[in-house]
Amino acid sequence: MEITNLKAWEMKDKLFNKELSSREIIEAHLKKIEEKEPQINAFISLNKDNALKEANRIDEKIARGERLEVLAGLPVGIKDNIVTKNLRTTCASRMLENFIPPYDATVIENIKRKDGIVIGKTNLDEFAMGASTETSYFGPTKNPVNTGVVPGGSSGGSAAAVAANEVPIALGSDTGGSVRQPASYCGVVGLKPTYGVVSRYGVVSMANTLDQVGTFGRDVRDAVLMLNAVKGYDRRDSTSSKKVIPDFLIDKDNYNDLKYLKDIKVALPKEYVELKSSNKDIQDLFEKSVKIFEDNGAKIEYISLPHLKYALETYYIIMTSEVSSNLARFDGIRYGHRAEKYDTITELYTNSRTEGFGEEVKRRIMTGTYSLSAGYAEEHYKKALKVRTLIKEDYDRAFANHDVILSLVSPILPFGFDSMIKDPVEMYKADLYTVPINVAGLCSISLPMGRVDGLPVGLQITGDRFMEEKIIKAALGYERAVL
Amino acid sequence: MAFKTIVGLEIHVELSTKHKMFCNCPNEYGAEANTQTCPICLGLPGALPVVDKEAVEYAIRAGIAFNCEISNVIRMDRKNYFYPDLTKGYQISQADLPLCDGGYVEIELEEGTKKISLNRIHIEEDTGKQTHTDEGLSLLDFNRCGVPLIEIVSNPDMNSAEEARLFLDNLKDTLKYIGVSDVRMEEGSLRCDVNINIVDKERGLKSNISEIKNLNSFKAVVKAIEFEEKRHKDLLEAGDNSEKETRRWDETKGETVLMRKKFGASDYRFAFDGDIPPVDVSDEWIEEIRKSLPELPHHKKERFMNSYGLSSYDAGVLTQSKELSLFFEEILKYIDDPNLVSNWIMGDVLRRLKENEQEIEDIKIASKDLADLIILVRDGKINNNTGKKVLREMFDTGKTPDLIVKEQGLVQISDEGALSGIIEEVLNNNEQSIIDFKNGKDRAIGFLVGQIMKASKGKANPQVVNKLLMEEINKR
Amino acid sequence: MVTKEEVLHIAEIAMLSFSEEEVDIFTEKFQQVIDFVDTIKEVNTEDVEPTFSINDDTQMLKDYEGDEVLTREEVLQNTKDHQYGYFKILRVVE
């Protein structure tokens, strides 16, 4: 039995049945990481010694017959924009190359409390800004399915680590698709919960009204297991929701999952139908998937989201504005890169920030600063906040009569390195499926629906705010159907 | 004078809450550098703010005390700028929607009461402290970072340094009264900026507004306003005008000086802080806070005038501090003579406090003891001068007046038999004074009384002495 | 049209510096922002409230004891320079 091929929930069962020890599980994954990293580069830092120590602790717990928590003995990959106490947290930036946080993010505390083991910190686009993990200061991550293409981004390290069996489950963050798109590109499951379901305390902000921690697994069960462990109200995050989200209990036996598709009301936004993927094979795969829903008893209806066509502009203005302010704290004084040479305070700031940040980060700070600058804030930022309301209301109407919305995750296949889609229209379309979901704060899951040219393509199932249960059930049903 | 001075004030007040504004670090002054900080106030990556309930409550208290309209929603904004004492690259403050809108403060002028209107009171966080060393270094301490502040912005309704001082006195007393701040300027818990310009009504000219910073005492505020008034006037008279600029008060030079331009271009890029969703403030909560407020100084003053028949001045002094007004009313429980009690407090008690450089909070005397002392004097058990002596003793030792009187045998001698012996002796030894008195020198009687008091060791009842003395002289 | 001066002003308040060529690129980039804004300008937002918060159940004021302060070592562990327990920067006169 190859331990690393197991799903997390399978490993957990074997650990509970004493077929496997925690130490065996961690050692197997460390070995896998050692083997795969030279090709994949999914990790920025490893937590080897501590992970082994933790594994021993779990094994002792088992030996003493103590109660085990839900993540017992499982190795977890953590996107490196989530702070971990005494474990370097870089945001894949030169700015934080040597930053050792003195505190744990709430999600890390939750993982530890649930007996999970942080095995390492995964690669990302610098400060989560990108869709290919190419802007990392620590070099790009390769897609385990085909190392000639990108793993997507920004949570490319987490997606690739899960796809390469370096870890069974991982955390990412999703501001405009950063969990769902890499999940799609690497052929794994990526779940972005409703804004407010998972605490953002300790998650380095990119665009704080859009950011949400998401989870990865090699099947829906694992992504849900990971979510169960980290979700919940946090008094240290004012945007955290007090709604009690129940644990999404999943039967071990998945033969009945198909029933979840029966009678659910599926909406297809006609704006996406009109947009279509320029890749016919991708489009065909999607239509086949819709057919699977239909064949299993789902009701398909076309709907309209009239403000969807403004979602990208709205997102872009809000995102960059928030970025410009959120990244102002990196000034080289209390932590982070400090320039060697400066003669004035302005130079201390300017040199440190100019040296510490990469190109994409600087571009976004600049456009955001421009959007908020004197004379523009009203027509740029405030206007965008109002259009955001309209987009949200479109979805509210859609979900009044429907359970889930189906769409592509990305209309294109994972692309080659340095090929960053040059055509602005294509670039625009590439984000159009994922971004509106963050603008409206919805929950959404990306799961594999097949391959085109040997590369994975994902299906996106979106639900209303706090309706995780609906998208999870639909995803389980679909997953069962395509198994 | 054709010139009119126009002054507006911006006052930052540190609230004396238990915790900081957005984190649970203790809000304490004077700790060792960087020992009262956490990921949130240090602005570490990933840390998030949560608004402190007590801070909001304190700000609402101030809003109610200054007659503001309290907003039903708290919305926080980011004021973006770079400065070494700022940890996040922005200060969390309020832009469009202050917690408290409008309001006013009343000041007493010779010509009557004047209302100084307020523009707003909003909540925000304090910054850290930067110290410059002689070796050319800047040292940063972030203990103060994140301490809750209210910024009180007045309208330009004040027309002199004196009005500004009265406004600040009232503001300070009230803030202390309602228990939201220590208002210690020397510790920086109250900081004041002045906006000033003058208008030449005759010629229809206006000077440009100067903003004066770094004023660390009310005296400095007064002096800076007076200095600027003259500077603006001189400029206008010379056919010139002041610049719209920020200046700073230089205490040693006794003048305002132009501040070096803040580095970088300023463009605060105010934007809503998405980390802090708006919080509703219910009318019920506001009402609850209103009810929990102590009686405010100006209300109490009116009550003292109406129910105790005190003069405006006396009522004003007695209600200046909450503790003093409480002390006064405590004494009234034992002796129902407000004017008499007021006279004692306004006179000897406050004088002694001032001499000892003490506040009323520091007084050792229990209200009942002071009441007993006043009763002893009123009932003629001891005379007025002895009373003052006893009070001094009470100040120093905290002993009860009865004990002091007993220990030192100070009971007043009102017994005519006992006194006539002393009087006779004094008169026998001072024949000349009797002659002087009879020749019209009234002063002589004073001398004789003095001698009698001296002979009685101050214990003689002056009224009885006077009566017996006159009778005896007339006999001779 | 976005001017070079505007770009330089934005760089100044963002505390970033750029080469000549980069500045030119930003004039184009900013133009794109303006185009984006032009697109959403056509949306009628009269009587539309801005979205300040996606969720409406996040009414939060803190009112509890606890949460420890960091030790001074933890506070200073990531700074390049410190002295006497203070963060240290060269004194710079502007």
mmCIF file with all atom_site columns, C-alpha atoms in Angstrom, chain B residues 319-446:
data_model
loop_
_atom_site.group_PDB
_atom_site.id
_atom_site.type_symbol
_atom_site.label_atom_id
_atom_site.label_alt_id
_atom_site.label_comp_id
_atom_site.label_asym_id
_atom_site.label_entity_id
_atom_site.label_seq_id
_atom_site.pdbx_PDB_ins_code
_atom_site.Cartn_x
_atom_site.Cartn_y
_atom_site.Cartn_z
_atom_site.occupancy
_atom_site.B_iso_or_equiv
_atom_site.pdbx_formal_charge
_atom_site.auth_seq_id
_atom_site.auth_comp_id
_atom_site.auth_asym_id
_atom_site.auth_atom_id
_atom_site.pdbx_PDB_model_num
ATOM 1   C CA . THR B 1 319 ? -19.096 71.765  40.612 1.00 0.00 ? 319 THR B CA 1
ATOM 2   C CA . GLN B 1 320 ? -15.803 72.086  38.778 1.00 0.00 ? 320 GLN B CA 1
ATOM 3   C CA . SER B 1 321 ? -14.771 68.660  39.920 1.00 0.00 ? 321 SER B CA 1
ATOM 4   C CA . LYS B 1 322 ? -17.069 65.781  40.584 1.00 0.00 ? 322 LYS B CA 1
ATOM 5   C CA . GLU B 1 323 ? -15.294 64.903  43.833 1.00 0.00 ? 323 GLU B CA 1
ATOM 6   C CA . LEU B 1 324 ? -15.589 68.427  45.214 1.00 0.00 ? 324 LEU B CA 1
ATOM 7   C CA . SER B 1 325 ? -19.300 68.597  44.455 1.00 0.00 ? 325 SER B CA 1
ATOM 8   C CA . LEU B 1 326 ? -19.817 65.202  46.075 1.00 0.00 ? 326 LEU B CA 1
ATOM 9   C CA . PHE B 1 327 ? -17.841 66.328  49.168 1.00 0.00 ? 327 PHE B CA 1
ATOM 10  C CA . PHE B 1 328 ? -19.993 69.417  49.426 1.00 0.00 ? 328 PHE B CA 1
ATOM 11  C CA . GLU B 1 329 ? -23.244 67.484  49.212 1.00 0.00 ? 329 GLU B CA 1
ATOM 12  C CA . GLU B 1 330 ? -22.018 64.867  51.685 1.00 0.00 ? 330 GLU B CA 1
ATOM 13  C CA . ILE B 1 331 ? -21.428 67.591  54.292 1.00 0.00 ? 331 ILE B CA 1
ATOM 14  C CA . LEU B 1 332 ? -24.922 68.943  53.688 1.00 0.00 ? 332 LEU B CA 1
ATOM 15  C CA . LYS B 1 333 ? -26.274 65.656  54.969 1.00 0.00 ? 333 LYS B CA 1
ATOM 16  C CA . TYR B 1 334 ? -25.008 66.572  58.434 1.00 0.00 ? 334 TYR B CA 1
ATOM 17  C CA . ILE B 1 335 ? -25.528 70.319  58.420 1.00 0.00 ? 335 ILE B CA 1
ATOM 18  C CA . ASP B 1 336 ? -28.329 71.909  56.530 1.00 0.00 ? 336 ASP B CA 1
ATOM 19  C CA . ASP B 1 337 ? -26.754 75.268  55.766 1.00 0.00 ? 337 ASP B CA 1
ATOM 20  C CA . PRO B 1 338 ? -25.469 75.321  52.164 1.00 0.00 ? 338 PRO B CA 1
ATOM 21  C CA . ASN B 1 339 ? -24.107 78.845  52.337 1.00 0.00 ? 339 ASN B CA 1
ATOM 22  C CA . LEU B 1 340 ? -22.163 78.235  55.505 1.00 0.00 ? 340 LEU B CA 1
ATOM 23  C CA . VAL B 1 341 ? -20.705 74.985  54.130 1.00 0.00 ? 341 VAL B CA 1
ATOM 24  C CA . SER B 1 342 ? -19.955 76.657  50.802 1.00 0.00 ? 342 SER B CA 1
ATOM 25  C CA . ASN B 1 343 ? -18.088 79.437  52.609 1.00 0.00 ? 343 ASN B CA 1
ATOM 26  C CA . TRP B 1 344 ? -15.960 76.937  54.491 1.00 0.00 ? 344 TRP B CA 1
ATOM 27  C CA . ILE B 1 345 ? -15.099 74.962  51.378 1.00 0.00 ? 345 ILE B CA 1
ATOM 28  C CA . MET B 1 346 ? -14.605 77.932  49.096 1.00 0.00 ? 346 MET B CA 1
ATOM 29  C CA . GLY B 1 347 ? -12.467 79.576  51.727 1.00 0.00 ? 347 GLY B CA 1
ATOM 30  C CA . ASP B 1 348 ? -10.285 77.541  54.018 1.00 0.00 ? 348 ASP B CA 1
ATOM 31  C CA . VAL B 1 349 ? -10.614 74.112  52.491 1.00 0.00 ? 349 VAL B CA 1
ATOM 32  C CA . LEU B 1 350 ? -9.680  75.117  48.936 1.00 0.00 ? 350 LEU B CA 1
ATOM 33  C CA . ARG B 1 351 ? -6.963  77.443  50.201 1.00 0.00 ? 351 ARG B CA 1
ATOM 34  C CA . ARG B 1 352 ? -5.391  74.646  52.214 1.00 0.00 ? 352 ARG B CA 1
ATOM 35  C CA . LEU B 1 353 ? -5.610  72.276  49.237 1.00 0.00 ? 353 LEU B CA 1
ATOM 36  C CA . LYS B 1 354 ? -3.925  74.831  47.025 1.00 0.00 ? 354 LYS B CA 1
ATOM 37  C CA . GLU B 1 355 ? -1.169  75.423  49.572 1.00 0.00 ? 355 GLU B CA 1
ATOM 38  C CA . ASN B 1 356 ? -0.559  71.695  49.843 1.00 0.00 ? 356 ASN B CA 1
ATOM 39  C CA . GLU B 1 357 ? -0.773  71.296  46.049 1.00 0.00 ? 357 GLU B CA 1
ATOM 40  C CA . GLN B 1 358 ? -3.441  68.676  46.608 1.00 0.00 ? 358 GLN B CA 1
ATOM 41  C CA . GLU B 1 359 ? -6.609  67.743  44.763 1.00 0.00 ? 359 GLU B CA 1
ATOM 42  C CA . ILE B 1 360 ? -9.875  67.216  46.577 1.00 0.00 ? 360 ILE B CA 1
ATOM 43  C CA . GLU B 1 361 ? -9.386  63.467  45.981 1.00 0.00 ? 361 GLU B CA 1
ATOM 44  C CA . ASP B 1 362 ? -6.318  63.622  48.241 1.00 0.00 ? 362 ASP B CA 1
ATOM 45  C CA . ILE B 1 363 ? -8.066  65.170  51.225 1.00 0.00 ? 363 ILE B CA 1
ATOM 46  C CA . LYS B 1 364 ? -7.762  63.247  54.493 1.00 0.00 ? 364 LYS B CA 1
ATOM 47  C CA . ILE B 1 365 ? -10.830 64.785  56.069 1.00 0.00 ? 365 ILE B CA 1
ATOM 48  C CA . ALA B 1 366 ? -14.063 62.844  56.181 1.00 0.00 ? 366 ALA B CA 1
ATOM 49  C CA . SER B 1 367 ? -17.131 64.835  55.221 1.00 0.00 ? 367 SER B CA 1
ATOM 50  C CA . LYS B 1 368 ? -18.731 64.173  58.595 1.00 0.00 ? 368 LYS B CA 1
ATOM 51  C CA . ASP B 1 369 ? -15.670 65.539  60.424 1.00 0.00 ? 369 ASP B CA 1
ATOM 52  C CA . LEU B 1 370 ? -15.737 68.764  58.465 1.00 0.00 ? 370 LEU B CA 1
ATOM 53  C CA . ALA B 1 371 ? -19.465 69.028  59.179 1.00 0.00 ? 371 ALA B CA 1
ATOM 54  C CA . ASP B 1 372 ? -18.727 68.548  62.915 1.00 0.00 ? 372 ASP B CA 1
ATOM 55  C CA . LEU B 1 373 ? -16.103 71.266  62.794 1.00 0.00 ? 373 LEU B CA 1
ATOM 56  C CA . ILE B 1 374 ? -18.463 73.705  61.137 1.00 0.00 ? 374 ILE B CA 1
ATOM 57  C CA . ILE B 1 375 ? -21.103 72.900  63.758 1.00 0.00 ? 375 ILE B CA 1
ATOM 58  C CA . LEU B 1 376 ? -18.591 73.468  66.600 1.00 0.00 ? 376 LEU B CA 1
ATOM 59  C CA . VAL B 1 377 ? -17.871 76.942  65.273 1.00 0.00 ? 377 VAL B CA 1
ATOM 60  C CA . ARG B 1 378 ? -21.477 77.740  64.448 1.00 0.00 ? 378 ARG B CA 1
ATOM 61  C CA . ASP B 1 379 ? -22.618 76.782  67.930 1.00 0.00 ? 379 ASP B CA 1
ATOM 62  C CA . GLY B 1 380 ? -19.882 78.824  69.542 1.00 0.00 ? 380 GLY B CA 1
ATOM 63  C CA . LYS B 1 381 ? -18.093 75.830  71.069 1.00 0.00 ? 381 LYS B CA 1
ATOM 64  C CA . ILE B 1 382 ? -14.887 77.100  69.518 1.00 0.00 ? 382 ILE B CA 1
ATOM 65  C CA . ASN B 1 383 ? -14.291 80.400  67.884 1.00 0.00 ? 383 ASN B CA 1
ATOM 66  C CA . ASN B 1 384 ? -13.599 81.032  64.238 1.00 0.00 ? 384 ASN B CA 1
ATOM 67  C CA . ASN B 1 385 ? -9.853  81.331  64.532 1.00 0.00 ? 385 ASN B CA 1
ATOM 68  C CA . THR B 1 386 ? -9.623  78.177  66.575 1.00 0.00 ? 386 THR B CA 1
ATOM 69  C CA . GLY B 1 387 ? -11.763 76.514  63.938 1.00 0.00 ? 387 GLY B CA 1
ATOM 70  C CA . LYS B 1 388 ? -9.205  77.368  61.283 1.00 0.00 ? 388 LYS B CA 1
ATOM 71  C CA . LYS B 1 389 ? -6.461  75.996  63.486 1.00 0.00 ? 389 LYS B CA 1
ATOM 72  C CA . VAL B 1 390 ? -8.372  72.792  64.000 1.00 0.00 ? 390 VAL B CA 1
ATOM 73  C CA . LEU B 1 391 ? -8.960  72.490  60.267 1.00 0.00 ? 391 LEU B CA 1
ATOM 74  C CA . ARG B 1 392 ? -5.241  72.738  59.634 1.00 0.00 ? 392 ARG B CA 1
ATOM 75  C CA . GLU B 1 393 ? -4.657  69.997  62.165 1.00 0.00 ? 393 GLU B CA 1
ATOM 76  C CA . MET B 1 394 ? -7.341  67.896  60.495 1.00 0.00 ? 394 MET B CA 1
ATOM 77  C CA . PHE B 1 395 ? -5.661  68.360  57.135 1.00 0.00 ? 395 PHE B CA 1
ATOM 78  C CA . ASP B 1 396 ? -2.356  67.164  58.510 1.00 0.00 ? 396 ASP B CA 1
ATOM 79  C CA . THR B 1 397 ? -3.439  64.321  60.752 1.00 0.00 ? 397 THR B CA 1
ATOM 80  C CA . GLY B 1 398 ? -6.937  63.356  59.687 1.00 0.00 ? 398 GLY B CA 1
ATOM 81  C CA . LYS B 1 399 ? -8.006  63.450  63.346 1.00 0.00 ? 399 LYS B CA 1
ATOM 82  C CA . THR B 1 400 ? -11.617 64.292  64.200 1.00 0.00 ? 400 THR B CA 1
ATOM 83  C CA . PRO B 1 401 ? -12.301 67.899  65.325 1.00 0.00 ? 401 PRO B CA 1
ATOM 84  C CA . ASP B 1 402 ? -13.665 66.697  68.664 1.00 0.00 ? 402 ASP B CA 1
ATOM 85  C CA . LEU B 1 403 ? -10.447 64.884  69.418 1.00 0.00 ? 403 LEU B CA 1
ATOM 86  C CA . ILE B 1 404 ? -8.294  67.869  68.469 1.00 0.00 ? 404 ILE B CA 1
ATOM 87  C CA . VAL B 1 405 ? -10.389 70.251  70.543 1.00 0.00 ? 405 VAL B CA 1
ATOM 88  C CA . LYS B 1 406 ? -10.253 67.908  73.497 1.00 0.00 ? 406 LYS B CA 1
ATOM 89  C CA . GLU B 1 407 ? -6.557  67.113  73.223 1.00 0.00 ? 407 GLU B CA 1
ATOM 90  C CA . GLN B 1 408 ? -5.595  70.738  73.000 1.00 0.00 ? 408 GLN B CA 1
ATOM 91  C CA . GLY B 1 409 ? -8.282  72.066  75.358 1.00 0.00 ? 409 GLY B CA 1
ATOM 92  C CA . LEU B 1 410 ? -9.615  74.466  72.782 1.00 0.00 ? 410 LEU B CA 1
ATOM 93  C CA . VAL B 1 411 ? -13.209 74.704  73.948 1.00 0.00 ? 411 VAL B CA 1
ATOM 94  C CA . GLN B 1 412 ? -14.311 78.279  73.781 1.00 0.00 ? 412 GLN B CA 1
ATOM 95  C CA . ILE B 1 413 ? -14.851 80.125  77.048 1.00 0.00 ? 413 ILE B CA 1
ATOM 96  C CA . SER B 1 414 ? -18.275 81.724  76.978 1.00 0.00 ? 414 SER B CA 1
ATOM 97  C CA . ASP B 1 415 ? -18.784 81.696  80.706 1.00 0.00 ? 415 ASP B CA 1
ATOM 98  C CA . GLU B 1 416 ? -19.138 85.336  81.795 1.00 0.00 ? 416 GLU B CA 1
ATOM 99  C CA . GLY B 1 417 ? -17.790 84.650  85.286 1.00 0.00 ? 417 GLY B CA 1
ATOM 100 C CA . ALA B 1 418 ? -14.594 83.112  83.953 1.00 0.00 ? 418 ALA B CA 1
ATOM 101 C CA . LEU B 1 419 ? -14.126 85.818  81.351 1.00 0.00 ? 419 LEU B CA 1
ATOM 102 C CA . SER B 1 420 ? -14.761 88.877  83.553 1.00 0.00 ? 420 SER B CA 1
ATOM 103 C CA . GLY B 1 421 ? -11.756 87.950  85.690 1.00 0.00 ? 421 GLY B CA 1
ATOM 104 C CA . ILE B 1 422 ? -9.472  87.953  82.647 1.00 0.00 ? 422 ILE B CA 1
ATOM 105 C CA . ILE B 1 423 ? -11.030 91.171  81.349 1.00 0.00 ? 423 ILE B CA 1
ATOM 106 C CA . GLU B 1 424 ? -10.559 92.953  84.637 1.00 0.00 ? 424 GLU B CA 1
ATOM 107 C CA . GLU B 1 425 ? -6.925  91.958  84.780 1.00 0.00 ? 425 GLU B CA 1
ATOM 108 C CA . VAL B 1 426 ? -6.261  93.120  81.214 1.00 0.00 ? 426 VAL B CA 1
ATOM 109 C CA . LEU B 1 427 ? -7.992  96.451  81.830 1.00 0.00 ? 427 LEU B CA 1
ATOM 110 C CA . ASN B 1 428 ? -6.007  96.999  85.011 1.00 0.00 ? 428 ASN B CA 1
ATOM 111 C CA . ASN B 1 429 ? -2.782  96.513  83.105 1.00 0.00 ? 429 ASN B CA 1
ATOM 112 C CA . ASN B 1 430 ? -3.788  98.802  80.258 1.00 0.00 ? 430 ASN B CA 1
ATOM 113 C CA . GLU B 1 431 ? -5.178  101.956 81.757 1.00 0.00 ? 431 GLU B CA 1
ATOM 114 C CA . GLN B 1 432 ? -3.865  104.040 78.897 1.00 0.00 ? 432 GLN B CA 1
ATOM 115 C CA . SER B 1 433 ? -5.954  102.127 76.357 1.00 0.00 ? 433 SER B CA 1
ATOM 116 C CA . ILE B 1 434 ? -9.121  102.886 78.228 1.00 0.00 ? 434 ILE B CA 1
ATOM 117 C CA . ILE B 1 435 ? -8.219  106.583 78.172 1.00 0.00 ? 435 ILE B CA 1
ATOM 118 C CA . ASP B 1 436 ? -7.420  106.366 74.469 1.00 0.00 ? 436 ASP B CA 1
ATOM 119 C CA . PHE B 1 437 ? -10.746 104.718 73.746 1.00 0.00 ? 437 PHE B CA 1
ATOM 120 C CA . LYS B 1 438 ? -12.650 107.306 75.688 1.00 0.00 ? 438 LYS B CA 1
ATOM 121 C CA . ASN B 1 439 ? -10.794 109.982 73.715 1.00 0.00 ? 439 ASN B CA 1
ATOM 122 C CA . GLY B 1 440 ? -12.229 108.516 70.538 1.00 0.00 ? 440 GLY B CA 1
ATOM 123 C CA . LYS B 1 441 ? -9.490  106.128 69.485 1.00 0.00 ? 441 LYS B CA 1
ATOM 124 C CA . ASP B 1 442 ? -11.619 103.139 68.435 1.00 0.00 ? 442 ASP B CA 1
ATOM 125 C CA . ARG B 1 443 ? -8.509  101.204 67.583 1.00 0.00 ? 443 ARG B CA 1
ATOM 126 C CA . ALA B 1 444 ? -7.753  100.791 71.253 1.00 0.00 ? 444 ALA B CA 1
ATOM 127 C CA . ILE B 1 445 ? -10.673 98.406  71.690 1.00 0.00 ? 445 ILE B CA 1
ATOM 128 C CA . GLY B 1 446 ? -9.147  96.053  69.159 1.00 0.00 ? 446 GLY B CA 1
#
